[in-house]
PDB file of C-alpha atoms in Angstrom:
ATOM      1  CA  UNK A   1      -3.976  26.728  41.012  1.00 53.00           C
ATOM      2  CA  UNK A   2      -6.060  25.154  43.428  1.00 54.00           C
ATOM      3  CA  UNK A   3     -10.299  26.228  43.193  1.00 58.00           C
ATOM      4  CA  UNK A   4     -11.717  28.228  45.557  1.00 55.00           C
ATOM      5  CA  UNK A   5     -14.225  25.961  46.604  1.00 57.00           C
ATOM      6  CA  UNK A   6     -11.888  23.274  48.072  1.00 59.00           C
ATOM      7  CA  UNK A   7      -9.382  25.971  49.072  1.00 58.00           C
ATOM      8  CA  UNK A   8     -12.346  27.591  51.166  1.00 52.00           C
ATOM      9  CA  UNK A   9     -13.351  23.489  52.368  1.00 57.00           C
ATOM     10  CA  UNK A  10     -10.174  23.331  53.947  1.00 57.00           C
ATOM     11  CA  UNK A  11      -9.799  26.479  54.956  1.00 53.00           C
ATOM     12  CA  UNK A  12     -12.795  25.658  56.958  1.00 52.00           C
ATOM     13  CA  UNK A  13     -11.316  22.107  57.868  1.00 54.00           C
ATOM     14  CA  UNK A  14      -7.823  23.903  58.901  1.00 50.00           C
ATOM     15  CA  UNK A  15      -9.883  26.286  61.339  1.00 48.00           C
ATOM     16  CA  UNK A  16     -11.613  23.589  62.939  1.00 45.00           C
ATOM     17  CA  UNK A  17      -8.204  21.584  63.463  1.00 49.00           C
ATOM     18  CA  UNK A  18      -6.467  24.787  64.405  1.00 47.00           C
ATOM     19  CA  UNK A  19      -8.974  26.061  67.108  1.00 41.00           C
ATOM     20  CA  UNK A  20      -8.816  22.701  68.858  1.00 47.00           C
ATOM     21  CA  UNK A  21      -4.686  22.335  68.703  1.00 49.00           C
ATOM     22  CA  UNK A  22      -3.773  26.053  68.905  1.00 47.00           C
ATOM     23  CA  UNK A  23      -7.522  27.609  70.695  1.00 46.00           C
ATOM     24  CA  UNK A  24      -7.501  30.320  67.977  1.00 49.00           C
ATOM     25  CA  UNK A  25     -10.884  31.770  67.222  1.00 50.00           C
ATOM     26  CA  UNK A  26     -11.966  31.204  63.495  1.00 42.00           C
ATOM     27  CA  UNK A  27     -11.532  34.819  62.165  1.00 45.00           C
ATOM     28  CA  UNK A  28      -7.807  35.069  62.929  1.00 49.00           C
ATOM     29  CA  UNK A  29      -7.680  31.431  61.130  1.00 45.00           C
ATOM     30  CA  UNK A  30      -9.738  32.190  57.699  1.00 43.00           C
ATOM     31  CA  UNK A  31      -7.075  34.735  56.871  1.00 48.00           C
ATOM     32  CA  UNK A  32      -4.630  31.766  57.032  1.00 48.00           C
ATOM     33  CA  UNK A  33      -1.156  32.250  54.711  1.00 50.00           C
ATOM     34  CA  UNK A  34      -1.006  29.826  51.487  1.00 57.00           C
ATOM     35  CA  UNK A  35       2.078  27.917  53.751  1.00 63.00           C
ATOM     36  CA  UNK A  36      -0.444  27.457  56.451  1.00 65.00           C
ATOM     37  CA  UNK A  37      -3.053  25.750  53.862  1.00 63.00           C
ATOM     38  CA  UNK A  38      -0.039  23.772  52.062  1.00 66.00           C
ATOM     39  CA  UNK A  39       0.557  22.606  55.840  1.00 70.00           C
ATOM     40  CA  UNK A  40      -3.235  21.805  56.458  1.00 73.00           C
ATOM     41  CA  UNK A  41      -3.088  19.864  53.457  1.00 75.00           C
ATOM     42  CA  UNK A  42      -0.154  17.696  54.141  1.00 79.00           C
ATOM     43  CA  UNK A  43      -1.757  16.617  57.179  1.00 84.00           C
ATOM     44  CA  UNK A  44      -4.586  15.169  56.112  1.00 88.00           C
ATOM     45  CA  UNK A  45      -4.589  11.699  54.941  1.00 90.00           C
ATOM     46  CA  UNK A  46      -6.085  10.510  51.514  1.00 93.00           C
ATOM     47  CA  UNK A  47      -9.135   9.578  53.329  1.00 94.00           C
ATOM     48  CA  UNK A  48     -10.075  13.367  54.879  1.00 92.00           C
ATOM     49  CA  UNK A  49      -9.362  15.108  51.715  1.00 93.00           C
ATOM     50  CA  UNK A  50     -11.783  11.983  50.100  1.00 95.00           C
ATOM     51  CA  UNK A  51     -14.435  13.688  52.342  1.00 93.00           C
ATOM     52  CA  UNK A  52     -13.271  17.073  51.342  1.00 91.00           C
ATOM     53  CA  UNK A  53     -14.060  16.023  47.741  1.00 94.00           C
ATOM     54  CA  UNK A  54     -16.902  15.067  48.109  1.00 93.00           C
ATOM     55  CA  UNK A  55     -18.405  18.905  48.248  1.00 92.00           C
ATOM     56  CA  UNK A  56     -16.747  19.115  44.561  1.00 92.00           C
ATOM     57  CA  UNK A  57     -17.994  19.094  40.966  1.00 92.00           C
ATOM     58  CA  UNK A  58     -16.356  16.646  39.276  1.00 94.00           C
ATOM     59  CA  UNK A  59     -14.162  19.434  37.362  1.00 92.00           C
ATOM     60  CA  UNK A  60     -13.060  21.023  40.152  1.00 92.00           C
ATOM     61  CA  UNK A  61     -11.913  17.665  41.474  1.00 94.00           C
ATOM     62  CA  UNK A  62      -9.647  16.913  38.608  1.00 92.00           C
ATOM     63  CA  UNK A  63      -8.234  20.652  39.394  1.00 90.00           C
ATOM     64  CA  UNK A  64      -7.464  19.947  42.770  1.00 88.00           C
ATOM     65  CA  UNK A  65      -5.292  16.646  42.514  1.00 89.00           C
ATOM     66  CA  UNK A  66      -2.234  18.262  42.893  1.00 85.00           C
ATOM     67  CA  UNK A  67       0.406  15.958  44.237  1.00 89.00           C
ATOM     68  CA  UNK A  68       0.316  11.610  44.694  1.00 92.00           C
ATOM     69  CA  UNK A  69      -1.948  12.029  47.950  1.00 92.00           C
ATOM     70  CA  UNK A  70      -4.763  14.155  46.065  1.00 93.00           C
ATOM     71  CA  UNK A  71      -4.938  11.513  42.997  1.00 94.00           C
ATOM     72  CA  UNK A  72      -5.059   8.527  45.622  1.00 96.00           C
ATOM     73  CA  UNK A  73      -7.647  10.729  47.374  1.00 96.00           C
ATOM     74  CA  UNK A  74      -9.912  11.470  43.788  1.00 96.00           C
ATOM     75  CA  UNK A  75      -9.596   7.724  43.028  1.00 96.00           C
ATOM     76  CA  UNK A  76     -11.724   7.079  46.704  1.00 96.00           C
ATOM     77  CA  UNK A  77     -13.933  10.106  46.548  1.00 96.00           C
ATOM     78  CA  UNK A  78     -17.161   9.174  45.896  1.00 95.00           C
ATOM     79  CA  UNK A  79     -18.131  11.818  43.978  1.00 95.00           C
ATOM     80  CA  UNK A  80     -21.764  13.803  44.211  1.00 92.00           C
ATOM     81  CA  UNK A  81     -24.725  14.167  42.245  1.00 93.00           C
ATOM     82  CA  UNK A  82     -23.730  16.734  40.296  1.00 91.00           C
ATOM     83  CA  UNK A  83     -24.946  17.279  36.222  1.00 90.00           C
ATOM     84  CA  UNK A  84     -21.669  16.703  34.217  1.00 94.00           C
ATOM     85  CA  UNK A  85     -22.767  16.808  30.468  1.00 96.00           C
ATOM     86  CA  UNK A  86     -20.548  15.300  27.770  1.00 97.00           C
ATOM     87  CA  UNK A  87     -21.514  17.084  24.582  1.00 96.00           C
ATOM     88  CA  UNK A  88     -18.100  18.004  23.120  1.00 97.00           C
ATOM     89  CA  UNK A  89     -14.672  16.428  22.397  1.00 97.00           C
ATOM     90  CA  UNK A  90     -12.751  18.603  25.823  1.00 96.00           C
ATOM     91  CA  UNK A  91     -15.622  16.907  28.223  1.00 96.00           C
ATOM     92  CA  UNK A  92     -15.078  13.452  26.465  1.00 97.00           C
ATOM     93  CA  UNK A  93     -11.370  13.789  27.432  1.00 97.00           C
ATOM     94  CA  UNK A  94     -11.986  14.721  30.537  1.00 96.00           C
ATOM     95  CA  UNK A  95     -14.921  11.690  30.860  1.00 97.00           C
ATOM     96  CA  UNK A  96     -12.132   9.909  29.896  1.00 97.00           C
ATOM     97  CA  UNK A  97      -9.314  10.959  32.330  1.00 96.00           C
ATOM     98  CA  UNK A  98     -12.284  10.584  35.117  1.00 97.00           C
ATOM     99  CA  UNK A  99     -12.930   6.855  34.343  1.00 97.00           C
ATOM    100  CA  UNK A 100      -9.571   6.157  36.448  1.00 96.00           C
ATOM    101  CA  UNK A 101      -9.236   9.311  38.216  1.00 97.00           C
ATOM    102  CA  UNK A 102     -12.452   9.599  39.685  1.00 97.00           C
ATOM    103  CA  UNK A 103     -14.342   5.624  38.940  1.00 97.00           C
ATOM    104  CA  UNK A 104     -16.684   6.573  41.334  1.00 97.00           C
ATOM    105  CA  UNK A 105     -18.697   9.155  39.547  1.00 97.00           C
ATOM    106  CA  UNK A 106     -22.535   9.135  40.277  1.00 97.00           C
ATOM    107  CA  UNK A 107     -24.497  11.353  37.671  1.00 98.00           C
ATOM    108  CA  UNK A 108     -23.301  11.754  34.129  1.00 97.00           C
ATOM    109  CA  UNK A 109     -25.197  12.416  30.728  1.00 97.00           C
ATOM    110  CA  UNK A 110     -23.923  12.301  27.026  1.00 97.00           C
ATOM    111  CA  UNK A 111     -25.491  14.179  24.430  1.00 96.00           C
ATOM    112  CA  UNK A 112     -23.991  14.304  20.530  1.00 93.00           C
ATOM    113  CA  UNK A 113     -20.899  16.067  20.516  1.00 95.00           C
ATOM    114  CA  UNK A 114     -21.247  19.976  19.011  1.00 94.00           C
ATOM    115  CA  UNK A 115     -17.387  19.442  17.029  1.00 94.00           C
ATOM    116  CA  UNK A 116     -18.654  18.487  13.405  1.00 92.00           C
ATOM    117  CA  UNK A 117     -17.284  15.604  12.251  1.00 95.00           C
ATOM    118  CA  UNK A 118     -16.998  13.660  15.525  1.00 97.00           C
ATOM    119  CA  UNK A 119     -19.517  10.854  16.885  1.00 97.00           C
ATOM    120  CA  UNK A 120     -19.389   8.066  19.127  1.00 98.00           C
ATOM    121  CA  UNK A 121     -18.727   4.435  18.533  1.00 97.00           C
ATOM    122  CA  UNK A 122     -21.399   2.327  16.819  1.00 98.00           C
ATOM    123  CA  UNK A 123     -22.287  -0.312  18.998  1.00 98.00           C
ATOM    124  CA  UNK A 124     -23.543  -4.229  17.560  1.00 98.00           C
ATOM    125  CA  UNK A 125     -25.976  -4.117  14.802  1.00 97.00           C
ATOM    126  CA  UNK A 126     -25.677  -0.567  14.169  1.00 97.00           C
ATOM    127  CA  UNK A 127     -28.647   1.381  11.498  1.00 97.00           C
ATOM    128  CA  UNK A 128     -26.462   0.844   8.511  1.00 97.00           C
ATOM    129  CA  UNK A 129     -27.700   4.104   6.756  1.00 97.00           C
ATOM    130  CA  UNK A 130     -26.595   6.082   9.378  1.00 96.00           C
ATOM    131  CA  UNK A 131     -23.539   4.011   9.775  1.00 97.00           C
ATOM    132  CA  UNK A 132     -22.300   4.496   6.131  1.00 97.00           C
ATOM    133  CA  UNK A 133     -23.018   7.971   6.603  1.00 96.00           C
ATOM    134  CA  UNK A 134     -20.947   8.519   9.377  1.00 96.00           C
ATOM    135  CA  UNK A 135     -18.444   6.504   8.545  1.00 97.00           C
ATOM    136  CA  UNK A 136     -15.889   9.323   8.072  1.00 97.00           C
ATOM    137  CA  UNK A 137     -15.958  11.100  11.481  1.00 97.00           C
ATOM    138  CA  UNK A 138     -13.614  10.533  14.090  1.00 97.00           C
ATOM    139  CA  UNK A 139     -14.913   8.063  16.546  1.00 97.00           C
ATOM    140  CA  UNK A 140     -14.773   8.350  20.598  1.00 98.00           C
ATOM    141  CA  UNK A 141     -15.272   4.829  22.201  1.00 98.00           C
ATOM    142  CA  UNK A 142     -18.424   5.273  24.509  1.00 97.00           C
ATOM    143  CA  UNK A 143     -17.577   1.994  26.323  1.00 97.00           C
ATOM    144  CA  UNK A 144     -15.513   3.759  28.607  1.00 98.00           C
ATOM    145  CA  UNK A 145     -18.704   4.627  30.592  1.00 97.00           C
ATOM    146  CA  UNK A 146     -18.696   0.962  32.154  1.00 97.00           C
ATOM    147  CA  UNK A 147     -16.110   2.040  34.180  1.00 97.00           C
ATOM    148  CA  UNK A 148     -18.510   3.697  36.551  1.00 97.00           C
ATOM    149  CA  UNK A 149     -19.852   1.139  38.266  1.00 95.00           C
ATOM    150  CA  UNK A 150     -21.324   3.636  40.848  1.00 96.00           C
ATOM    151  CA  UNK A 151     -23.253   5.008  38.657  1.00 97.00           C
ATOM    152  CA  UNK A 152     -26.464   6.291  39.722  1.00 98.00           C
ATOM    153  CA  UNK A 153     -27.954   8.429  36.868  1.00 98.00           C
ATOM    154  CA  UNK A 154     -27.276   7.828  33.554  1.00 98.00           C
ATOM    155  CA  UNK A 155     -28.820  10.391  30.985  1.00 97.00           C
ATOM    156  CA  UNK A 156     -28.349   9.673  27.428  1.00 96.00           C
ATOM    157  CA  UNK A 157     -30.356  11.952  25.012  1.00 89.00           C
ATOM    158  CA  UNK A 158     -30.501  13.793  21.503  1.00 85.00           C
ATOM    159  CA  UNK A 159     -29.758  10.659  19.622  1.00 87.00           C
ATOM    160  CA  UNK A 160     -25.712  10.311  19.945  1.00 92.00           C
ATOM    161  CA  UNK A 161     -25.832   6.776  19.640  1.00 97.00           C
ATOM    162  CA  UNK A 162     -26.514   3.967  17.070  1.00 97.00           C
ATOM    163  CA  UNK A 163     -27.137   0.275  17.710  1.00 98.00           C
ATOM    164  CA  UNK A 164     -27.016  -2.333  20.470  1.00 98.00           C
ATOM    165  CA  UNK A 165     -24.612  -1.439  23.967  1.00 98.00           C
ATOM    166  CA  UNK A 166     -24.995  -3.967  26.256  1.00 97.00           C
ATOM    167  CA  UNK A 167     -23.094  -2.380  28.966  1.00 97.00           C
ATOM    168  CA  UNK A 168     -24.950   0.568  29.435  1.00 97.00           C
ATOM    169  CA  UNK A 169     -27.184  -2.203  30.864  1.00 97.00           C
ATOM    170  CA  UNK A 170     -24.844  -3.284  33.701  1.00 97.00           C
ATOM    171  CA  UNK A 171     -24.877  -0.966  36.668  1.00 97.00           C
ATOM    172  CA  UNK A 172     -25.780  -2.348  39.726  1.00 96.00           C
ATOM    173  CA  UNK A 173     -26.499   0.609  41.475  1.00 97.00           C
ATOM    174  CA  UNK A 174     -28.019   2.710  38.661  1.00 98.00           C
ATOM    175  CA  UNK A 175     -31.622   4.646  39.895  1.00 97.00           C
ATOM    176  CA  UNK A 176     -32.594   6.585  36.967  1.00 97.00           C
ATOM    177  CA  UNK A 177     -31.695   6.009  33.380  1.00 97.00           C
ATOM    178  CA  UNK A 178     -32.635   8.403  30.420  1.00 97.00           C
ATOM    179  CA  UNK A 179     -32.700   7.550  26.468  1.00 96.00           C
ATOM    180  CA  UNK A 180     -35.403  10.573  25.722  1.00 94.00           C
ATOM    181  CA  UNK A 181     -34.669  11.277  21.900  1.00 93.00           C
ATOM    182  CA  UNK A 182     -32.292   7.869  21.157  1.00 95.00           C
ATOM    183  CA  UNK A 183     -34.043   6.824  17.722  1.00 95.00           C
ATOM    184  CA  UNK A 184     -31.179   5.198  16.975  1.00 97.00           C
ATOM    185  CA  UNK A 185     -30.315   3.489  20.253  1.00 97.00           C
ATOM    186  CA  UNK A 186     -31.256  -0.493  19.933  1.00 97.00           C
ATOM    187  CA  UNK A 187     -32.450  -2.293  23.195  1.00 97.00           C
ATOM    188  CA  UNK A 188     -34.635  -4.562  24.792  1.00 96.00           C
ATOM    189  CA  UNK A 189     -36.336  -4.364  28.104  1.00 95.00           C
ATOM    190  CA  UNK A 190     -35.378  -7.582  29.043  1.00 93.00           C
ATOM    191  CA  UNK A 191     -32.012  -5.972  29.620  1.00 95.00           C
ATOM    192  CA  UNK A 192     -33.189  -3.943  32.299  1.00 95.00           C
ATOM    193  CA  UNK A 193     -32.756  -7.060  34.610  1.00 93.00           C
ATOM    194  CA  UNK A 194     -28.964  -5.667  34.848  1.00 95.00           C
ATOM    195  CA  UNK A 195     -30.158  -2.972  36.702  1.00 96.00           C
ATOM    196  CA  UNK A 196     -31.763  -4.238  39.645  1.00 95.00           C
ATOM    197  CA  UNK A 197     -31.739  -0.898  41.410  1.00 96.00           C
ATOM    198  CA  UNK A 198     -33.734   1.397  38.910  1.00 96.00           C
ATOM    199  CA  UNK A 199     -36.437   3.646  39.638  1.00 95.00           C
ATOM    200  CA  UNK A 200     -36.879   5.864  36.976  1.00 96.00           C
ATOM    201  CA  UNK A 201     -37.416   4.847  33.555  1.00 95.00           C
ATOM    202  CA  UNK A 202     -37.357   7.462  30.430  1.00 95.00           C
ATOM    203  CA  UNK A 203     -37.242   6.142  26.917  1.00 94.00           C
ATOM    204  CA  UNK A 204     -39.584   8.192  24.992  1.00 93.00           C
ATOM    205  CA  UNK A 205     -38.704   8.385  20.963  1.00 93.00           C
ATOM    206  CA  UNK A 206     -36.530   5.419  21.587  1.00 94.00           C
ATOM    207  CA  UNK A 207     -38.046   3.598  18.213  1.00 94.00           C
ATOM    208  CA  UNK A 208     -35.118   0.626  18.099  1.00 95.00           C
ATOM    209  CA  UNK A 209     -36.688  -0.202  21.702  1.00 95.00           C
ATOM    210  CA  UNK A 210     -38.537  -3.711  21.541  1.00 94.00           C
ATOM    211  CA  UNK A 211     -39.534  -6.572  24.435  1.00 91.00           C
ATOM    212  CA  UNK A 212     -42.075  -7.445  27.069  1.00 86.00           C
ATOM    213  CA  UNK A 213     -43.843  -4.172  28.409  1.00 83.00           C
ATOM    214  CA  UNK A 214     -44.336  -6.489  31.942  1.00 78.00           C
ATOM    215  CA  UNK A 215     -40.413  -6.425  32.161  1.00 71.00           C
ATOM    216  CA  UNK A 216     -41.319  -3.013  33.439  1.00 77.00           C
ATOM    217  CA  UNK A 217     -42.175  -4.664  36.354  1.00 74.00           C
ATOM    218  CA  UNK A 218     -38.154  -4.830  37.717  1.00 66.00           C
ATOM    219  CA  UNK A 219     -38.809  -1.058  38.236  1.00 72.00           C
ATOM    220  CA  UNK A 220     -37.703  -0.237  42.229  1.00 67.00           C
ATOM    221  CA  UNK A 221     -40.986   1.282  43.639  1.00 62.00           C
TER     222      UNK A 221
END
């Protein structure tokens, strides 16, 4: 079933279309038949209903791509600022389904995962305590995350991680970046020179964090 929100989008779309091809006045069109909507949506091209999903939460995105056009039309929707937390095993799969259905996802966070005996990959030179200790749980590769290279906030808190990721220090276009809480998280400010576009810095309880305070300096103003 397709979600209100984008069924309401093109309603409103449909009415605008309508009253210029057919001079109907926008009441008699928002009570519209589901054939008239399938129509409305047939006639858009991948590049309209782009637009369209860009009013969407990510979720609702992955709801609405219901035929070839709507996935070609997710995969160019640059998707809006919108909080999408991944703190359990269902939002990791659906992080993961979104790295090639929607790569151009803006705003994401990850937080531990609440299923017990899950964690995320250890990345290079992980804390080898912790590492023996959760050596055991059923691992979710984290690296996936480089495929949004639109990024724009990254949010990484409550400690989830453990050891060195170099690619969470490659987004061109990143603006704010979060690591509140990551005692385990290992990383240098030198590495911030990946992110030539960042503005907002928080890495408060990060303890594996070493380097050059002055590297703060790369910091947009």
């Amino acid at each position: 079933m397709m979600p209100h929100s984008i069924t309401y989008i093109i309603q409103a779309t449909m009415s605008h279309q309508t009253m210029q091809e057919e001079g109907e006045n926008i009441e008699a069109v928002l009570v519209t038949n589901d054939d008239k909507l399938a129509s409305t949506i047939d006639r858009l091209g991948t590049v309209e209903l782009a637009n369209i999903f860009g009013f969407l939460s990510p979720e609702d995105i992955l709801r609405a791509r219901l035929n070839k056009k709507m996935i070609q039309a997710g995969k160019k929707t640059v998707v809006p600022m919108t909080e999408f937390v991944v703190d359990s095993v269902s939002k990791y799969d659906a992080m993961a389904v979104m790295t090639t259905a929607l790569p151009n996802l803006q705003q994401i966070g990850i937080s531990y995962l609440l299923e017990e005996r899950h964690k995320y990959s250890n990345g290079d030179d992980p804390y080898e305590r912790l590492a023996a200790r959760t050596a055991d749980l059923t691992t979710h590769n984290v690296e996936i995350l480089s495929n949004f290279k639109w990024l724009r906030s990254l949010g990484i808190c409550y400690k989830p991680l453990n050891g060195r990721y170099p690619f969470l220090f490659n987004f061109p276009l990143l603006q704010k970046l979060n690591t509140s809480g990551c005692c385990y998280l290992k990383w240098d400010l030198e590495m911030l020179a990946g992110l030539p576009q960042l503005k907002e810095l928080y890495c408060d309880g990060n303890f594996g964090l070493t380097g050059n305070i002055n590297r703060l300096s790369v910091l947009k103003d």
